[in-house]
GROMACS .gro file of C-alpha atoms in nm:
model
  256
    1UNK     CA    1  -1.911   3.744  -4.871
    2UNK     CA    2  -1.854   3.719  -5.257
    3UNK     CA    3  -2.183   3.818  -5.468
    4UNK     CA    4  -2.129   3.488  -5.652
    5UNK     CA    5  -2.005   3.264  -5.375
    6UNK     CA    6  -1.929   2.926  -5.357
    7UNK     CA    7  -2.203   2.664  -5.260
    8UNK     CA    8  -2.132   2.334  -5.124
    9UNK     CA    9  -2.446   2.107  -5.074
   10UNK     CA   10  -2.415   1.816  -4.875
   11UNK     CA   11  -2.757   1.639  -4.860
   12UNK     CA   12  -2.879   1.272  -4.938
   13UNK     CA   13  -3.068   1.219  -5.220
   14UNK     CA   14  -3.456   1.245  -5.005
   15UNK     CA   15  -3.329   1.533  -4.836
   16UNK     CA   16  -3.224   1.694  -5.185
   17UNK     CA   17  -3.556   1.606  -5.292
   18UNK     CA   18  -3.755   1.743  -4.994
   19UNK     CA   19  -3.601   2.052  -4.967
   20UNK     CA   20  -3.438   2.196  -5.285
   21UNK     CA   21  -3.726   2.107  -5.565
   22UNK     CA   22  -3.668   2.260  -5.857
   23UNK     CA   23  -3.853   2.583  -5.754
   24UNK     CA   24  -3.582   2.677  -5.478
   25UNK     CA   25  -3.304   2.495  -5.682
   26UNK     CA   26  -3.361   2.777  -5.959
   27UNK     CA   27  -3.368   3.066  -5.668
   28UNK     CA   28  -2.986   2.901  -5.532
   29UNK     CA   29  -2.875   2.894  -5.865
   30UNK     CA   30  -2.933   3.302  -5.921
   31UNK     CA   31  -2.764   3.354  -5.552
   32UNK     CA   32  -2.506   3.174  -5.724
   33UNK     CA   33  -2.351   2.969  -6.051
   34UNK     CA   34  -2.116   2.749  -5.799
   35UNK     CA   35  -2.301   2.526  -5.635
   36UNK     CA   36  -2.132   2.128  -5.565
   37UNK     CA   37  -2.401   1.895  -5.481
   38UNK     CA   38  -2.258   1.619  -5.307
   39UNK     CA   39  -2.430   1.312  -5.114
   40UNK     CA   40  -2.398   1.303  -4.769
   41UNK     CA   41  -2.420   0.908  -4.724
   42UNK     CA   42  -2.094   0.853  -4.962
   43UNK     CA   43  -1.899   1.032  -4.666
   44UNK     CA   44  -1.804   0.786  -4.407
   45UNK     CA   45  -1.722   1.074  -4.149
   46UNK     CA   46  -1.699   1.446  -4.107
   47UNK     CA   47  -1.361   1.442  -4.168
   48UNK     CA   48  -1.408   1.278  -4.527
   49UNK     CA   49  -1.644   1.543  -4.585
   50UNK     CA   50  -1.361   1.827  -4.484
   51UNK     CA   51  -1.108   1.654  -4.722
   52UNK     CA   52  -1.370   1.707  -5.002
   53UNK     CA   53  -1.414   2.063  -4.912
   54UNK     CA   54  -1.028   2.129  -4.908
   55UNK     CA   55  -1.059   2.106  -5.282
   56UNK     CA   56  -1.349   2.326  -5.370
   57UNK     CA   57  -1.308   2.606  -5.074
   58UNK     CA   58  -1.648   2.694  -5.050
   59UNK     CA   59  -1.776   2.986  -4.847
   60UNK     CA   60  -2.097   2.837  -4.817
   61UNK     CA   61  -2.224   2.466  -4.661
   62UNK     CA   62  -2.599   2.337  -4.657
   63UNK     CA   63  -2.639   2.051  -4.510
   64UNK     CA   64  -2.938   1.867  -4.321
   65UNK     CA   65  -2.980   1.548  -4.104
   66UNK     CA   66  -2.747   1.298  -4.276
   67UNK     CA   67  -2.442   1.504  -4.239
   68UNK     CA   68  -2.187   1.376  -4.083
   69UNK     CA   69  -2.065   1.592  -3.774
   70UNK     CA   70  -1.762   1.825  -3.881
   71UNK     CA   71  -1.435   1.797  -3.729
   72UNK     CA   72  -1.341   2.081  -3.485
   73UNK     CA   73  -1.053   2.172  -3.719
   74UNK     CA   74  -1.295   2.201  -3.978
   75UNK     CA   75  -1.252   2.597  -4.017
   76UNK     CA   76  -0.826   2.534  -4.013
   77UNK     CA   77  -0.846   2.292  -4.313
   78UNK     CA   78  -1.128   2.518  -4.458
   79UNK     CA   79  -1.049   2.888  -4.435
   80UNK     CA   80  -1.285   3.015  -4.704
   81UNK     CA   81  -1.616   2.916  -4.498
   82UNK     CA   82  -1.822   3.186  -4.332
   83UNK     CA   83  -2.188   3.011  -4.341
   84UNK     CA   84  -2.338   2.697  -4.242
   85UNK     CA   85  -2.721   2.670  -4.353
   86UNK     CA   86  -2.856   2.371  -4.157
   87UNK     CA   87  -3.207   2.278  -4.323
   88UNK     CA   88  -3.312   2.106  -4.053
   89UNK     CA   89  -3.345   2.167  -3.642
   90UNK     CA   90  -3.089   2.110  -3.395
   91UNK     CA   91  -2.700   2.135  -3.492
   92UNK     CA   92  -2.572   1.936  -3.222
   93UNK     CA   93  -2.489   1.643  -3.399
   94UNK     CA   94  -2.358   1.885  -3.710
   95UNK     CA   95  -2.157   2.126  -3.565
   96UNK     CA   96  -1.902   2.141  -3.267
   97UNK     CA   97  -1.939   2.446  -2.975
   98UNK     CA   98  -1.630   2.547  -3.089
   99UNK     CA   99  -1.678   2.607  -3.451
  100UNK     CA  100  -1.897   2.862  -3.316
  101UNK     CA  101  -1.642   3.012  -3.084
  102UNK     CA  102  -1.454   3.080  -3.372
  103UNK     CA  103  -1.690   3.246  -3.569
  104UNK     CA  104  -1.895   3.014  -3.788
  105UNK     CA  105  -2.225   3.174  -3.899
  106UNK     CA  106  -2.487   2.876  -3.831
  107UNK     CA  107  -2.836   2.896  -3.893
  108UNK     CA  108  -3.147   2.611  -3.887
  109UNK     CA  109  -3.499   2.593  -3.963
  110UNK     CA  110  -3.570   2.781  -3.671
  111UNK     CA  111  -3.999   2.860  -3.624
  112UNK     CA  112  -4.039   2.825  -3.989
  113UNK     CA  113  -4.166   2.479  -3.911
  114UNK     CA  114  -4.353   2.557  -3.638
  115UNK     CA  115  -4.706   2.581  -3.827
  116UNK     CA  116  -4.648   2.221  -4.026
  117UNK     CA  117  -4.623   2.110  -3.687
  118UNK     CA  118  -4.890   2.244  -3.528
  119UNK     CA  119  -5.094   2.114  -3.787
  120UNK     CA  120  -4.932   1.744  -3.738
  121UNK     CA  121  -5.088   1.798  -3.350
  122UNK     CA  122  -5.407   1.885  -3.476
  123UNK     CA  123  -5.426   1.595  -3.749
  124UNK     CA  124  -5.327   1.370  -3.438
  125UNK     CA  125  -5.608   1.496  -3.190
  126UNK     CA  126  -5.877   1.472  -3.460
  127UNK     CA  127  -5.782   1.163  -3.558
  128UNK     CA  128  -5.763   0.998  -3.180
  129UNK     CA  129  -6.140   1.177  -3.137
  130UNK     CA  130  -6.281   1.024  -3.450
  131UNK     CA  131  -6.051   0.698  -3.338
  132UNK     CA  132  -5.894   0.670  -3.705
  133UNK     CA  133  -5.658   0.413  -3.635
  134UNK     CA  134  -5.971   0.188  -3.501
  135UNK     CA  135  -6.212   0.245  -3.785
  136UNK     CA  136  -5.946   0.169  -4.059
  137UNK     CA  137  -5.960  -0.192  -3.927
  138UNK     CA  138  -6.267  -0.195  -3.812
  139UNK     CA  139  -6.476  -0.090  -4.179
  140UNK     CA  140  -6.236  -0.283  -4.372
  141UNK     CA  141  -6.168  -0.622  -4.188
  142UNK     CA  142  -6.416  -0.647  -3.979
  143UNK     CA  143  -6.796  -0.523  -4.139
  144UNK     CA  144  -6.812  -0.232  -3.894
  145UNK     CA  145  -7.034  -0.041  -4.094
  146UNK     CA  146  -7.319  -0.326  -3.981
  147UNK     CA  147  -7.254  -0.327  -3.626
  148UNK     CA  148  -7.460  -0.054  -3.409
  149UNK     CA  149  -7.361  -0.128  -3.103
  150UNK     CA  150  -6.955  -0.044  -3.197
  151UNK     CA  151  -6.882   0.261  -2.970
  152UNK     CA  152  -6.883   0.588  -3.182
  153UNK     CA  153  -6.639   0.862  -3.278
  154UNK     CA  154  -6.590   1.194  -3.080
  155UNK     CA  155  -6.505   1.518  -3.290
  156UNK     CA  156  -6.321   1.816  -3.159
  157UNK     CA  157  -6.634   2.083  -3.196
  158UNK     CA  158  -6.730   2.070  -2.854
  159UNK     CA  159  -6.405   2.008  -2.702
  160UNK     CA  160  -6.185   2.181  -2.419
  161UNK     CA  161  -5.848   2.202  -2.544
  162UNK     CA  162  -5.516   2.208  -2.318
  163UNK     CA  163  -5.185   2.290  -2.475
  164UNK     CA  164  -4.896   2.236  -2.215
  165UNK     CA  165  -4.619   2.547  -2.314
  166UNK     CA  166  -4.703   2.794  -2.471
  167UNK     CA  167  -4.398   2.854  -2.756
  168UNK     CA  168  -4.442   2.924  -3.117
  169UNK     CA  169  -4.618   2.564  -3.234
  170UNK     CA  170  -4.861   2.595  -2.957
  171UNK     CA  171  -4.961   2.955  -3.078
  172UNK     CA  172  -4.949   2.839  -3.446
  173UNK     CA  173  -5.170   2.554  -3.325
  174UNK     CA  174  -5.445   2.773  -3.115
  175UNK     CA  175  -5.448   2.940  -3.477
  176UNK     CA  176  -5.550   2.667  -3.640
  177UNK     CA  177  -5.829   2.607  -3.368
  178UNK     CA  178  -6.013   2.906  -3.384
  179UNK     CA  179  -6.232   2.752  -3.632
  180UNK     CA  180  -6.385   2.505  -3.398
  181UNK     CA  181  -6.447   2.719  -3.168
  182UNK     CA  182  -6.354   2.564  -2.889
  183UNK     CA  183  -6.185   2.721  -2.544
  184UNK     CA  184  -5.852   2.669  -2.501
  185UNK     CA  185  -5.602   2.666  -2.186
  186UNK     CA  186  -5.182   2.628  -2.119
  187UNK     CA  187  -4.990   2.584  -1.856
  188UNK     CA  188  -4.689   2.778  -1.924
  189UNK     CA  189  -4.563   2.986  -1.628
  190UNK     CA  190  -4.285   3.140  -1.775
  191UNK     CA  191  -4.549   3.277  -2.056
  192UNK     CA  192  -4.650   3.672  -2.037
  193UNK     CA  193  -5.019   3.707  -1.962
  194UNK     CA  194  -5.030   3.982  -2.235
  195UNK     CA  195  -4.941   3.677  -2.487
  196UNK     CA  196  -5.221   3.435  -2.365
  197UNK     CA  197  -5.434   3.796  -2.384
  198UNK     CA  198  -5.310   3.818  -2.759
  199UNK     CA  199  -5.455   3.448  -2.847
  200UNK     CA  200  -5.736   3.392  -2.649
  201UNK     CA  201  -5.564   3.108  -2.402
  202UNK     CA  202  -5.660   3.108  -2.070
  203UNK     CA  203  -5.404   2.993  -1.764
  204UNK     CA  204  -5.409   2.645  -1.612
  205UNK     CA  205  -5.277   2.694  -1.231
  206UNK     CA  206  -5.109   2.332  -1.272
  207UNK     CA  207  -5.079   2.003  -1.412
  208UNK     CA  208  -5.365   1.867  -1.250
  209UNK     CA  209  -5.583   2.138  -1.374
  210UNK     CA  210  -5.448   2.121  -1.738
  211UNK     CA  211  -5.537   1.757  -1.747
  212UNK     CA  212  -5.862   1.687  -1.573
  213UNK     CA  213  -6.026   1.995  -1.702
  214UNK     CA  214  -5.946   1.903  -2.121
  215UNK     CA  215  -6.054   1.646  -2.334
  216UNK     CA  216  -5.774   1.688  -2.528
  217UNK     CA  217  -5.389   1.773  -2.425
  218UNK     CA  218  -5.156   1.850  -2.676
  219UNK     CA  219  -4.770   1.808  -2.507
  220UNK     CA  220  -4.546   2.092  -2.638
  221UNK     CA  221  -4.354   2.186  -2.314
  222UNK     CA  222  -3.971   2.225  -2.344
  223UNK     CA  223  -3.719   1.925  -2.265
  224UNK     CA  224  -3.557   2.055  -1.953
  225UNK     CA  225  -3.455   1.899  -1.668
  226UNK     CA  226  -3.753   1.990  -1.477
  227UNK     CA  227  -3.975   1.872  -1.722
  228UNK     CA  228  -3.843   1.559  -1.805
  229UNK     CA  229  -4.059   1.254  -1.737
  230UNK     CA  230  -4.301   1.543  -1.556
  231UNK     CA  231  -4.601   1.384  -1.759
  232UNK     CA  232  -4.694   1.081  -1.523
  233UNK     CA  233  -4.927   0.810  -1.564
  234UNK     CA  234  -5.118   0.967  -1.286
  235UNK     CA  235  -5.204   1.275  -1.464
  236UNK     CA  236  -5.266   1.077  -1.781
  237UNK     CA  237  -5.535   0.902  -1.610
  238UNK     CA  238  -5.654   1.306  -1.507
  239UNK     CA  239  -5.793   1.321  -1.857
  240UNK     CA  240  -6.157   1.309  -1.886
  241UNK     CA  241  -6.340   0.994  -2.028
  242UNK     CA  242  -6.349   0.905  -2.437
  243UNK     CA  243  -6.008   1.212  -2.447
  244UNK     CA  244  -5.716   1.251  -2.658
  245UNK     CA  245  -5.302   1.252  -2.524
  246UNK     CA  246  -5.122   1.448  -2.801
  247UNK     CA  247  -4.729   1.464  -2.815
  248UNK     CA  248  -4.561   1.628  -3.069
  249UNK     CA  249  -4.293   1.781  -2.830
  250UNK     CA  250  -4.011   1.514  -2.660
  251UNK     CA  251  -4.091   1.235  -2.548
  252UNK     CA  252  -3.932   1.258  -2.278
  253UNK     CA  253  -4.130   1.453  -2.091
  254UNK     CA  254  -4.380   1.200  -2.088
  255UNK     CA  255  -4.277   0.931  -1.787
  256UNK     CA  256  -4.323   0.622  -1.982
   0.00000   0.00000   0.00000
């Protein structure tokens, strides 16, 4: 690839903002002094979006949610790009299975979010203990700070925590755990021992165990067809008195 190559960025204007500020806009423009910004929303398809790439030819294309998907003759009617840098997760809705049977270089975020995450889960679980969402009403519409006999928070010092799977949020998310101190199991069976070893986790047998045995369950497990809707109401109700149901995985695990 050229040592000055050509940059197309297709992005709308909050996902310009979010992830090139001016910081990493400086560190793309000494990769390279031809960059096109372009706004994803003006294109009413990926094959508008192709039509404006015929002209420039660029060997590079960053592009993020808003993208429209690219046309599977996208790599005909461009034949100077090598590299698609998705800023964001999956690429199914970006790019076609065969764009990558031809050779397309595609990456994503990948793990780098993982840790933002994990700390979304956490944020979640100590604000369902300390019932956030309650006391925001409550001390501001209501006089709550006068009534004693209003049920009280919880706090996760003193907690069991369950994390169902075991991938790279739920290890960034044990990290960020350690300071409370409190024990933590998974049920993950395709996990190593040697990796549970490494952070500390012990091994829920099951489900059942996972759920009545932690006050608070963070869901993290992997949308497969085996685990989808696996999360019943019946282990819901498994979780002990005054606990916290977490789900920053897919929701469809969870059997609504």
């Amino acid at each position: 690839m050229d040592k000055n190559p050509r940059i197309t960025v297709v992005l709308a204007g909050w996902e310009e903002s979010t992830f090139l500020p001016q910081a990493v806009k400086e560190k793309l423009s000494a990769i390279s002094n031809q960059i096109e910004y372009l706004d994803s929303l003006k294109f009413a398809d990926g094959a508008a979006v192709v039509e404006q790439l015929k002209l420039t030819q660029p060997e590079i294309l960053i592009s993020a949610w808003t993208m429209p998907k690219l046309p599977e003759n996208t790599l005909e009617e461009v034949s100077s790009l090598k590299y698609l840098c998705h800023f964001a997760g999956s690429i199914k809705g970006t790019v076609p299975d065969v764009l990558l049977e031809k050779g397309l270089i595609v990456t994503n975020w990948g793990n780098s979010v993982a840790r933002t995450v994990a700390e979304t889960g956490l944020m979640l679980a100590i604000g369902g203990l300390r019932r956030a969402g309650f006391w925001t009403l409550e001390m501001h519409t209501r006089g709550g700070w006068k009534d004693r006999t209003t049920i009280q928070t919880g706090s996760m010092f003193g907690r069991k925590v369950g994390l169902h799977g075991f991938g790279v949020i739920s290890q960034e998310l044990r990290k960020l755990l350690v300071p409370f101190g409190v024990p933590v199991m998974t049920f993950s069976p395709s996990v190593p021992d040697s990796l549970l070893e490494e952070h500390k986790v012990s091994r829920a047998k099951d489900l059942d165990q996972l759920f009545s045995e932690n006050d608070v369950i963070v869901e993290l497990a992997a949308l497969t067809p085996k685990n989808t809707g696996i999360v019943t109401e019946e282990l819901l109700r498994k979780i002990p008195e005054g606990g916290v149901f977490v789900n920053v995985g897919r929701g469809a695990v969870v059997d609504e």
